[in-house]
């Protein structure tokens, strides 16, 4: 008799201890599964295949064009520098060969110039005797040989690019080609530092002066007036 009321009381306590789910709607039951977003793997693959946007492509294209222009400009500058360096090397080699050859051939060139000058003098003397020996045919071969030797000597000098430096009187003094050896006084100011005469001719070989001509020049010395007024 006493056990039944006790069981009924326990049932009431159990119901109060475990409340109904409907009374607390904020707490989901343990066996409830929350709604999650559905992931479509095919959609993700499609997004990956879609690639960069149009603005990104334009930016990349602009940057690529700038890099291309910079590369071409740099390449053109390098080619210009290489051309300049090559031209300088060529000119340096030509100048070095020219200088070495000129110095190596200096004695031979001077000898050729000296012989040419002697042959020219001999030809001038032969021309002076030509009229006197016109009645002597035996001298004709000699004069012909001298004239032919003179022609050959001048042709060889022209072929070797050899030129004599022999300024005429009253020519302007060229310090690069003329060397002053003496001076002649003059009262004419227009003759000052002009060539009076050539003492020894100079020599130019392939555009370079091997030997300057030794010359005499005028030197102007102003003269004081003879009738000077004396101060009272």
PDB file of C-alpha atoms in Angstrom:
ATOM      1  CA  UNK A   1       0.000   0.000   0.000  1.00  0.00           C
ATOM      2  CA  UNK A   2       2.816   2.393   0.668  1.00  0.00           C
ATOM      3  CA  UNK A   3       4.860   1.601  -2.532  1.00  0.00           C
ATOM      4  CA  UNK A   4       2.359   2.850  -5.166  1.00  0.00           C
ATOM      5  CA  UNK A   5       2.238   6.475  -4.080  1.00  0.00           C
ATOM      6  CA  UNK A   6       6.037   6.512  -4.016  1.00  0.00           C
ATOM      7  CA  UNK A   7       6.269   5.309  -7.645  1.00  0.00           C
ATOM      8  CA  UNK A   8       3.800   7.895  -8.798  1.00  0.00           C
ATOM      9  CA  UNK A   9       5.815  10.614  -7.132  1.00  0.00           C
ATOM     10  CA  UNK A  10       8.982   9.439  -8.847  1.00  0.00           C
ATOM     11  CA  UNK A  11       7.286   9.641 -12.242  1.00  0.00           C
ATOM     12  CA  UNK A  12       6.305  13.197 -11.575  1.00  0.00           C
ATOM     13  CA  UNK A  13       9.877  14.092 -10.600  1.00  0.00           C
ATOM     14  CA  UNK A  14      11.300  12.492 -13.720  1.00  0.00           C
ATOM     15  CA  UNK A  15       9.031  14.521 -15.940  1.00  0.00           C
ATOM     16  CA  UNK A  16      10.073  17.730 -14.211  1.00  0.00           C
ATOM     17  CA  UNK A  17      13.764  16.815 -14.410  1.00  0.00           C
ATOM     18  CA  UNK A  18      13.737  16.205 -18.216  1.00  0.00           C
ATOM     19  CA  UNK A  19      11.758  19.019 -19.808  1.00  0.00           C
ATOM     20  CA  UNK A  20       9.971  18.631 -23.096  1.00  0.00           C
ATOM     21  CA  UNK A  21      11.666  19.793 -26.319  1.00  0.00           C
ATOM     22  CA  UNK A  22       8.709  21.919 -27.182  1.00  0.00           C
ATOM     23  CA  UNK A  23       9.223  23.985 -24.060  1.00  0.00           C
ATOM     24  CA  UNK A  24      12.823  25.024 -25.136  1.00  0.00           C
ATOM     25  CA  UNK A  25      12.780  25.527 -28.880  1.00  0.00           C
ATOM     26  CA  UNK A  26      16.220  27.245 -28.859  1.00  0.00           C
ATOM     27  CA  UNK A  27      18.069  24.035 -27.930  1.00  0.00           C
ATOM     28  CA  UNK A  28      17.827  21.411 -30.691  1.00  0.00           C
ATOM     29  CA  UNK A  29      17.660  17.817 -29.709  1.00  0.00           C
ATOM     30  CA  UNK A  30      20.703  15.611 -29.740  1.00  0.00           C
ATOM     31  CA  UNK A  31      19.566  13.580 -32.723  1.00  0.00           C
ATOM     32  CA  UNK A  32      18.864  16.724 -34.843  1.00  0.00           C
ATOM     33  CA  UNK A  33      21.207  17.408 -37.787  1.00  0.00           C
ATOM     34  CA  UNK A  34      21.836  21.110 -38.620  1.00  0.00           C
ATOM     35  CA  UNK A  35      21.218  22.349 -42.158  1.00  0.00           C
ATOM     36  CA  UNK A  36      24.578  22.845 -44.018  1.00  0.00           C
ATOM     37  CA  UNK A  37      25.200  24.530 -47.384  1.00  0.00           C
ATOM     38  CA  UNK A  38      25.333  22.111 -50.224  1.00  0.00           C
ATOM     39  CA  UNK A  39      28.769  22.033 -51.978  1.00  0.00           C
ATOM     40  CA  UNK A  40      28.758  21.274 -55.660  1.00  0.00           C
ATOM     41  CA  UNK A  41      32.211  19.936 -56.718  1.00  0.00           C
ATOM     42  CA  UNK A  42      31.393  20.454 -60.388  1.00  0.00           C
ATOM     43  CA  UNK A  43      30.724  24.145 -59.725  1.00  0.00           C
ATOM     44  CA  UNK A  44      34.146  24.510 -58.068  1.00  0.00           C
ATOM     45  CA  UNK A  45      35.835  22.943 -61.075  1.00  0.00           C
ATOM     46  CA  UNK A  46      33.987  25.322 -63.364  1.00  0.00           C
ATOM     47  CA  UNK A  47      35.170  28.339 -61.324  1.00  0.00           C
ATOM     48  CA  UNK A  48      38.764  27.124 -61.555  1.00  0.00           C
ATOM     49  CA  UNK A  49      38.543  26.717 -65.312  1.00  0.00           C
ATOM     50  CA  UNK A  50      37.061  30.201 -65.749  1.00  0.00           C
ATOM     51  CA  UNK A  51      40.585  31.802 -65.270  1.00  0.00           C
ATOM     52  CA  UNK A  52      41.510  35.462 -64.610  1.00  0.00           C
ATOM     53  CA  UNK A  53      39.157  38.294 -65.280  1.00  0.00           C
ATOM     54  CA  UNK A  54      39.330  40.645 -68.262  1.00  0.00           C
ATOM     55  CA  UNK A  55      40.849  43.460 -66.186  1.00  0.00           C
ATOM     56  CA  UNK A  56      43.622  41.168 -64.998  1.00  0.00           C
ATOM     57  CA  UNK A  57      44.355  40.139 -68.569  1.00  0.00           C
ATOM     58  CA  UNK A  58      44.542  43.787 -69.666  1.00  0.00           C
ATOM     59  CA  UNK A  59      46.922  44.626 -66.830  1.00  0.00           C
ATOM     60  CA  UNK A  60      49.139  41.681 -67.710  1.00  0.00           C
ATOM     61  CA  UNK A  61      49.097  42.648 -71.381  1.00  0.00           C
ATOM     62  CA  UNK A  62      50.055  46.249 -70.569  1.00  0.00           C
ATOM     63  CA  UNK A  63      52.883  45.100 -68.334  1.00  0.00           C
ATOM     64  CA  UNK A  64      54.116  42.685 -70.990  1.00  0.00           C
ATOM     65  CA  UNK A  65      54.127  45.445 -73.613  1.00  0.00           C
ATOM     66  CA  UNK A  66      56.142  47.709 -71.312  1.00  0.00           C
ATOM     67  CA  UNK A  67      58.673  44.969 -70.649  1.00  0.00           C
ATOM     68  CA  UNK A  68      58.939  44.290 -74.375  1.00  0.00           C
ATOM     69  CA  UNK A  69      59.574  47.966 -75.165  1.00  0.00           C
ATOM     70  CA  UNK A  70      62.163  48.214 -72.401  1.00  0.00           C
ATOM     71  CA  UNK A  71      63.915  45.096 -73.673  1.00  0.00           C
ATOM     72  CA  UNK A  72      63.964  46.368 -77.259  1.00  0.00           C
ATOM     73  CA  UNK A  73      65.284  49.768 -76.179  1.00  0.00           C
ATOM     74  CA  UNK A  74      67.998  48.136 -74.111  1.00  0.00           C
ATOM     75  CA  UNK A  75      68.902  45.841 -76.996  1.00  0.00           C
ATOM     76  CA  UNK A  76      69.121  48.771 -79.420  1.00  0.00           C
ATOM     77  CA  UNK A  77      71.353  50.675 -77.017  1.00  0.00           C
ATOM     78  CA  UNK A  78      73.618  47.669 -76.602  1.00  0.00           C
ATOM     79  CA  UNK A  79      73.865  47.254 -80.372  1.00  0.00           C
ATOM     80  CA  UNK A  80      74.759  50.933 -80.741  1.00  0.00           C
ATOM     81  CA  UNK A  81      77.420  50.614 -78.049  1.00  0.00           C
ATOM     82  CA  UNK A  82      78.843  47.542 -79.763  1.00  0.00           C
ATOM     83  CA  UNK A  83      78.998  49.367 -83.083  1.00  0.00           C
ATOM     84  CA  UNK A  84      80.797  52.306 -81.478  1.00  0.00           C
ATOM     85  CA  UNK A  85      83.265  50.013 -79.705  1.00  0.00           C
ATOM     86  CA  UNK A  86      83.906  48.081 -82.923  1.00  0.00           C
ATOM     87  CA  UNK A  87      84.522  51.287 -84.875  1.00  0.00           C
ATOM     88  CA  UNK A  88      86.894  52.564 -82.165  1.00  0.00           C
ATOM     89  CA  UNK A  89      88.797  49.285 -82.154  1.00  0.00           C
ATOM     90  CA  UNK A  90      89.098  49.387 -85.933  1.00  0.00           C
ATOM     91  CA  UNK A  91      90.350  52.972 -85.947  1.00  0.00           C
ATOM     92  CA  UNK A  92      92.788  52.219 -83.126  1.00  0.00           C
ATOM     93  CA  UNK A  93      94.178  49.221 -84.997  1.00  0.00           C
ATOM     94  CA  UNK A  94      94.513  51.219 -88.211  1.00  0.00           C
ATOM     95  CA  UNK A  95      96.240  54.065 -86.381  1.00  0.00           C
ATOM     96  CA  UNK A  96      98.605  51.678 -84.583  1.00  0.00           C
ATOM     97  CA  UNK A  97      99.495  49.911 -87.820  1.00  0.00           C
ATOM     98  CA  UNK A  98      99.918  53.255 -89.537  1.00  0.00           C
ATOM     99  CA  UNK A  99     102.256  54.576 -86.843  1.00  0.00           C
ATOM    100  CA  UNK A 100     104.283  51.363 -86.631  1.00  0.00           C
ATOM    101  CA  UNK A 101     104.622  51.138 -90.389  1.00  0.00           C
ATOM    102  CA  UNK A 102     105.532  54.796 -90.683  1.00  0.00           C
ATOM    103  CA  UNK A 103     108.269  54.535 -88.073  1.00  0.00           C
ATOM    104  CA  UNK A 104     109.541  51.264 -89.518  1.00  0.00           C
ATOM    105  CA  UNK A 105     109.746  52.718 -93.019  1.00  0.00           C
ATOM    106  CA  UNK A 106     111.027  56.106 -91.898  1.00  0.00           C
ATOM    107  CA  UNK A 107     114.623  55.579 -93.105  1.00  0.00           C
ATOM    108  CA  UNK A 108     113.514  54.044 -96.404  1.00  0.00           C
ATOM    109  CA  UNK A 109     111.016  56.828 -97.021  1.00  0.00           C
ATOM    110  CA  UNK A 110     113.639  59.463 -96.365  1.00  0.00           C
ATOM    111  CA  UNK A 111     116.041  57.682 -98.714  1.00  0.00           C
ATOM    112  CA  UNK A 112     113.432  57.611-101.475  1.00  0.00           C
ATOM    113  CA  UNK A 113     112.702  61.286-100.931  1.00  0.00           C
ATOM    114  CA  UNK A 114     116.398  62.128-101.022  1.00  0.00           C
ATOM    115  CA  UNK A 115     117.001  60.169-104.227  1.00  0.00           C
ATOM    116  CA  UNK A 116     113.948  61.758-105.809  1.00  0.00           C
ATOM    117  CA  UNK A 117     115.303  65.187-104.965  1.00  0.00           C
ATOM    118  CA  UNK A 118     118.724  64.354-106.415  1.00  0.00           C
ATOM    119  CA  UNK A 119     117.186  62.974-109.584  1.00  0.00           C
ATOM    120  CA  UNK A 120     115.098  66.123-109.895  1.00  0.00           C
ATOM    121  CA  UNK A 121     118.173  68.310-109.565  1.00  0.00           C
ATOM    122  CA  UNK A 122     119.979  66.206-112.141  1.00  0.00           C
ATOM    123  CA  UNK A 123     117.046  66.547-114.494  1.00  0.00           C
ATOM    124  CA  UNK A 124     117.059  70.331-114.088  1.00  0.00           C
ATOM    125  CA  UNK A 125     120.771  70.453-114.877  1.00  0.00           C
ATOM    126  CA  UNK A 126     120.254  68.210-117.884  1.00  0.00           C
ATOM    127  CA  UNK A 127     117.538  70.517-119.183  1.00  0.00           C
ATOM    128  CA  UNK A 128     119.934  73.437-118.873  1.00  0.00           C
ATOM    129  CA  UNK A 129     122.503  71.549-120.982  1.00  0.00           C
ATOM    130  CA  UNK A 130     119.954  70.286-123.452  1.00  0.00           C
ATOM    131  CA  UNK A 131     120.147  73.333-125.710  1.00  0.00           C
ATOM    132  CA  UNK A 132     123.928  73.357-125.613  1.00  0.00           C
ATOM    133  CA  UNK A 133     124.152  69.667-126.472  1.00  0.00           C
ATOM    134  CA  UNK A 134     121.409  69.670-129.061  1.00  0.00           C
ATOM    135  CA  UNK A 135     123.958  69.223-131.834  1.00  0.00           C
ATOM    136  CA  UNK A 136     125.402  66.141-130.091  1.00  0.00           C
ATOM    137  CA  UNK A 137     123.077  63.141-130.573  1.00  0.00           C
ATOM    138  CA  UNK A 138     125.265  61.007-128.318  1.00  0.00           C
ATOM    139  CA  UNK A 139     123.808  62.798-125.260  1.00  0.00           C
ATOM    140  CA  UNK A 140     120.200  62.018-126.151  1.00  0.00           C
ATOM    141  CA  UNK A 141     120.152  58.573-124.435  1.00  0.00           C
ATOM    142  CA  UNK A 142     121.598  60.134-121.294  1.00  0.00           C
ATOM    143  CA  UNK A 143     119.003  62.885-121.181  1.00  0.00           C
ATOM    144  CA  UNK A 144     116.246  60.388-121.943  1.00  0.00           C
ATOM    145  CA  UNK A 145     117.352  58.132-119.070  1.00  0.00           C
ATOM    146  CA  UNK A 146     117.444  61.063-116.677  1.00  0.00           C
ATOM    147  CA  UNK A 147     113.957  62.165-117.701  1.00  0.00           C
ATOM    148  CA  UNK A 148     112.596  58.612-117.346  1.00  0.00           C
ATOM    149  CA  UNK A 149     114.223  58.212-113.915  1.00  0.00           C
ATOM    150  CA  UNK A 150     112.663  61.476-112.806  1.00  0.00           C
ATOM    151  CA  UNK A 151     109.235  60.378-114.000  1.00  0.00           C
ATOM    152  CA  UNK A 152     109.508  57.012-112.228  1.00  0.00           C
ATOM    153  CA  UNK A 153     110.697  58.627-109.004  1.00  0.00           C
ATOM    154  CA  UNK A 154     107.772  61.043-108.900  1.00  0.00           C
ATOM    155  CA  UNK A 155     105.316  58.245-109.730  1.00  0.00           C
ATOM    156  CA  UNK A 156     106.704  56.117-106.891  1.00  0.00           C
ATOM    157  CA  UNK A 157     106.418  59.002-104.441  1.00  0.00           C
ATOM    158  CA  UNK A 158     102.827  59.564-105.490  1.00  0.00           C
ATOM    159  CA  UNK A 159     102.065  55.850-105.093  1.00  0.00           C
ATOM    160  CA  UNK A 160     103.559  55.835-101.582  1.00  0.00           C
ATOM    161  CA  UNK A 161     101.653  59.028-100.701  1.00  0.00           C
ATOM    162  CA  UNK A 162     104.855  60.969-100.143  1.00  0.00           C
ATOM    163  CA  UNK A 163     104.802  64.733-100.464  1.00  0.00           C
ATOM    164  CA  UNK A 164     107.530  67.258 -99.994  1.00  0.00           C
ATOM    165  CA  UNK A 165     107.087  70.256 -97.704  1.00  0.00           C
ATOM    166  CA  UNK A 166     108.659  73.216 -99.438  1.00  0.00           C
ATOM    167  CA  UNK A 167     106.824  76.465 -98.663  1.00  0.00           C
ATOM    168  CA  UNK A 168     107.176  79.314-101.116  1.00  0.00           C
ATOM    169  CA  UNK A 169     108.349  82.774-100.071  1.00  0.00           C
ATOM    170  CA  UNK A 170     105.763  84.820 -98.185  1.00  0.00           C
ATOM    171  CA  UNK A 171     103.724  81.725 -97.338  1.00  0.00           C
ATOM    172  CA  UNK A 172     102.155  81.744 -93.905  1.00  0.00           C
ATOM    173  CA  UNK A 173     104.071  79.922 -91.220  1.00  0.00           C
ATOM    174  CA  UNK A 174     102.579  76.551 -90.270  1.00  0.00           C
ATOM    175  CA  UNK A 175     104.122  75.472 -86.998  1.00  0.00           C
ATOM    176  CA  UNK A 176     103.012  71.863 -87.581  1.00  0.00           C
ATOM    177  CA  UNK A 177     104.935  71.648 -90.859  1.00  0.00           C
ATOM    178  CA  UNK A 178     107.594  74.350 -90.587  1.00  0.00           C
ATOM    179  CA  UNK A 179     110.509  74.725 -88.214  1.00  0.00           C
ATOM    180  CA  UNK A 180     112.049  78.175 -87.797  1.00  0.00           C
ATOM    181  CA  UNK A 181     115.820  78.095 -88.140  1.00  0.00           C
ATOM    182  CA  UNK A 182     116.565  81.773 -88.625  1.00  0.00           C
ATOM    183  CA  UNK A 183     114.849  85.156 -88.832  1.00  0.00           C
ATOM    184  CA  UNK A 184     115.261  88.072 -91.193  1.00  0.00           C
ATOM    185  CA  UNK A 185     114.377  91.539 -89.934  1.00  0.00           C
ATOM    186  CA  UNK A 186     111.934  93.625 -91.923  1.00  0.00           C
ATOM    187  CA  UNK A 187     110.116  96.907 -91.503  1.00  0.00           C
ATOM    188  CA  UNK A 188     107.038  95.615 -93.346  1.00  0.00           C
ATOM    189  CA  UNK A 189     104.466  94.437 -90.790  1.00  0.00           C
ATOM    190  CA  UNK A 190     102.673  92.356 -93.435  1.00  0.00           C
ATOM    191  CA  UNK A 191     105.724  90.085 -93.743  1.00  0.00           C
ATOM    192  CA  UNK A 192     105.961  89.345 -90.045  1.00  0.00           C
ATOM    193  CA  UNK A 193     106.217  85.576 -89.380  1.00  0.00           C
ATOM    194  CA  UNK A 194     105.975  84.752 -93.066  1.00  0.00           C
ATOM    195  CA  UNK A 195     108.383  82.416 -94.829  1.00  0.00           C
ATOM    196  CA  UNK A 196     111.424  84.165 -96.241  1.00  0.00           C
ATOM    197  CA  UNK A 197     112.810  80.983 -97.896  1.00  0.00           C
ATOM    198  CA  UNK A 198     113.036  77.231 -97.382  1.00  0.00           C
ATOM    199  CA  UNK A 199     116.368  75.992 -96.089  1.00  0.00           C
ATOM    200  CA  UNK A 200     115.634  72.242 -96.028  1.00  0.00           C
ATOM    201  CA  UNK A 201     112.427  70.738 -97.346  1.00  0.00           C
ATOM    202  CA  UNK A 202     110.208  68.609 -95.146  1.00  0.00           C
ATOM    203  CA  UNK A 203     108.418  65.352 -95.794  1.00  0.00           C
ATOM    204  CA  UNK A 204     104.841  64.091 -95.412  1.00  0.00           C
ATOM    205  CA  UNK A 205     104.182  60.345 -95.567  1.00  0.00           C
ATOM    206  CA  UNK A 206     100.600  59.079 -95.701  1.00  0.00           C
ATOM    207  CA  UNK A 207      99.211  62.247 -94.242  1.00  0.00           C
ATOM    208  CA  UNK A 208     101.657  62.406 -91.310  1.00  0.00           C
ATOM    209  CA  UNK A 209     104.562  64.821 -91.070  1.00  0.00           C
ATOM    210  CA  UNK A 210     107.790  62.831 -90.846  1.00  0.00           C
ATOM    211  CA  UNK A 211     110.066  65.814 -91.075  1.00  0.00           C
ATOM    212  CA  UNK A 212     109.219  69.490 -90.792  1.00  0.00           C
ATOM    213  CA  UNK A 213     110.672  71.891 -93.307  1.00  0.00           C
ATOM    214  CA  UNK A 214     113.408  74.138 -91.953  1.00  0.00           C
ATOM    215  CA  UNK A 215     112.637  77.692 -92.991  1.00  0.00           C
ATOM    216  CA  UNK A 216     113.721  81.266 -92.540  1.00  0.00           C
ATOM    217  CA  UNK A 217     111.014  83.743 -91.556  1.00  0.00           C
ATOM    218  CA  UNK A 218     110.584  87.482 -91.515  1.00  0.00           C
ATOM    219  CA  UNK A 219     110.558  89.337 -88.239  1.00  0.00           C
ATOM    220  CA  UNK A 220     109.016  92.784 -88.113  1.00  0.00           C
ATOM    221  CA  UNK A 221     110.914  95.371 -86.111  1.00  0.00           C
ATOM    222  CA  UNK A 222     109.198  98.764 -86.036  1.00  0.00           C
ATOM    223  CA  UNK A 223     111.513 101.686 -86.694  1.00  0.00           C
ATOM    224  CA  UNK A 224     111.345 104.811 -84.636  1.00  0.00           C
ATOM    225  CA  UNK A 225     110.630 108.024 -86.587  1.00  0.00           C
ATOM    226  CA  UNK A 226     113.783 110.017 -87.272  1.00  0.00           C
ATOM    227  CA  UNK A 227     112.194 113.441 -86.775  1.00  0.00           C
ATOM    228  CA  UNK A 228     110.812 113.250 -83.258  1.00  0.00           C
ATOM    229  CA  UNK A 229     109.483 116.379 -81.670  1.00  0.00           C
ATOM    230  CA  UNK A 230     111.292 117.249 -78.512  1.00  0.00           C
ATOM    231  CA  UNK A 231     109.337 118.433 -75.517  1.00  0.00           C
ATOM    232  CA  UNK A 232     109.964 122.166 -74.736  1.00  0.00           C
TER     233      UNK A 232
END
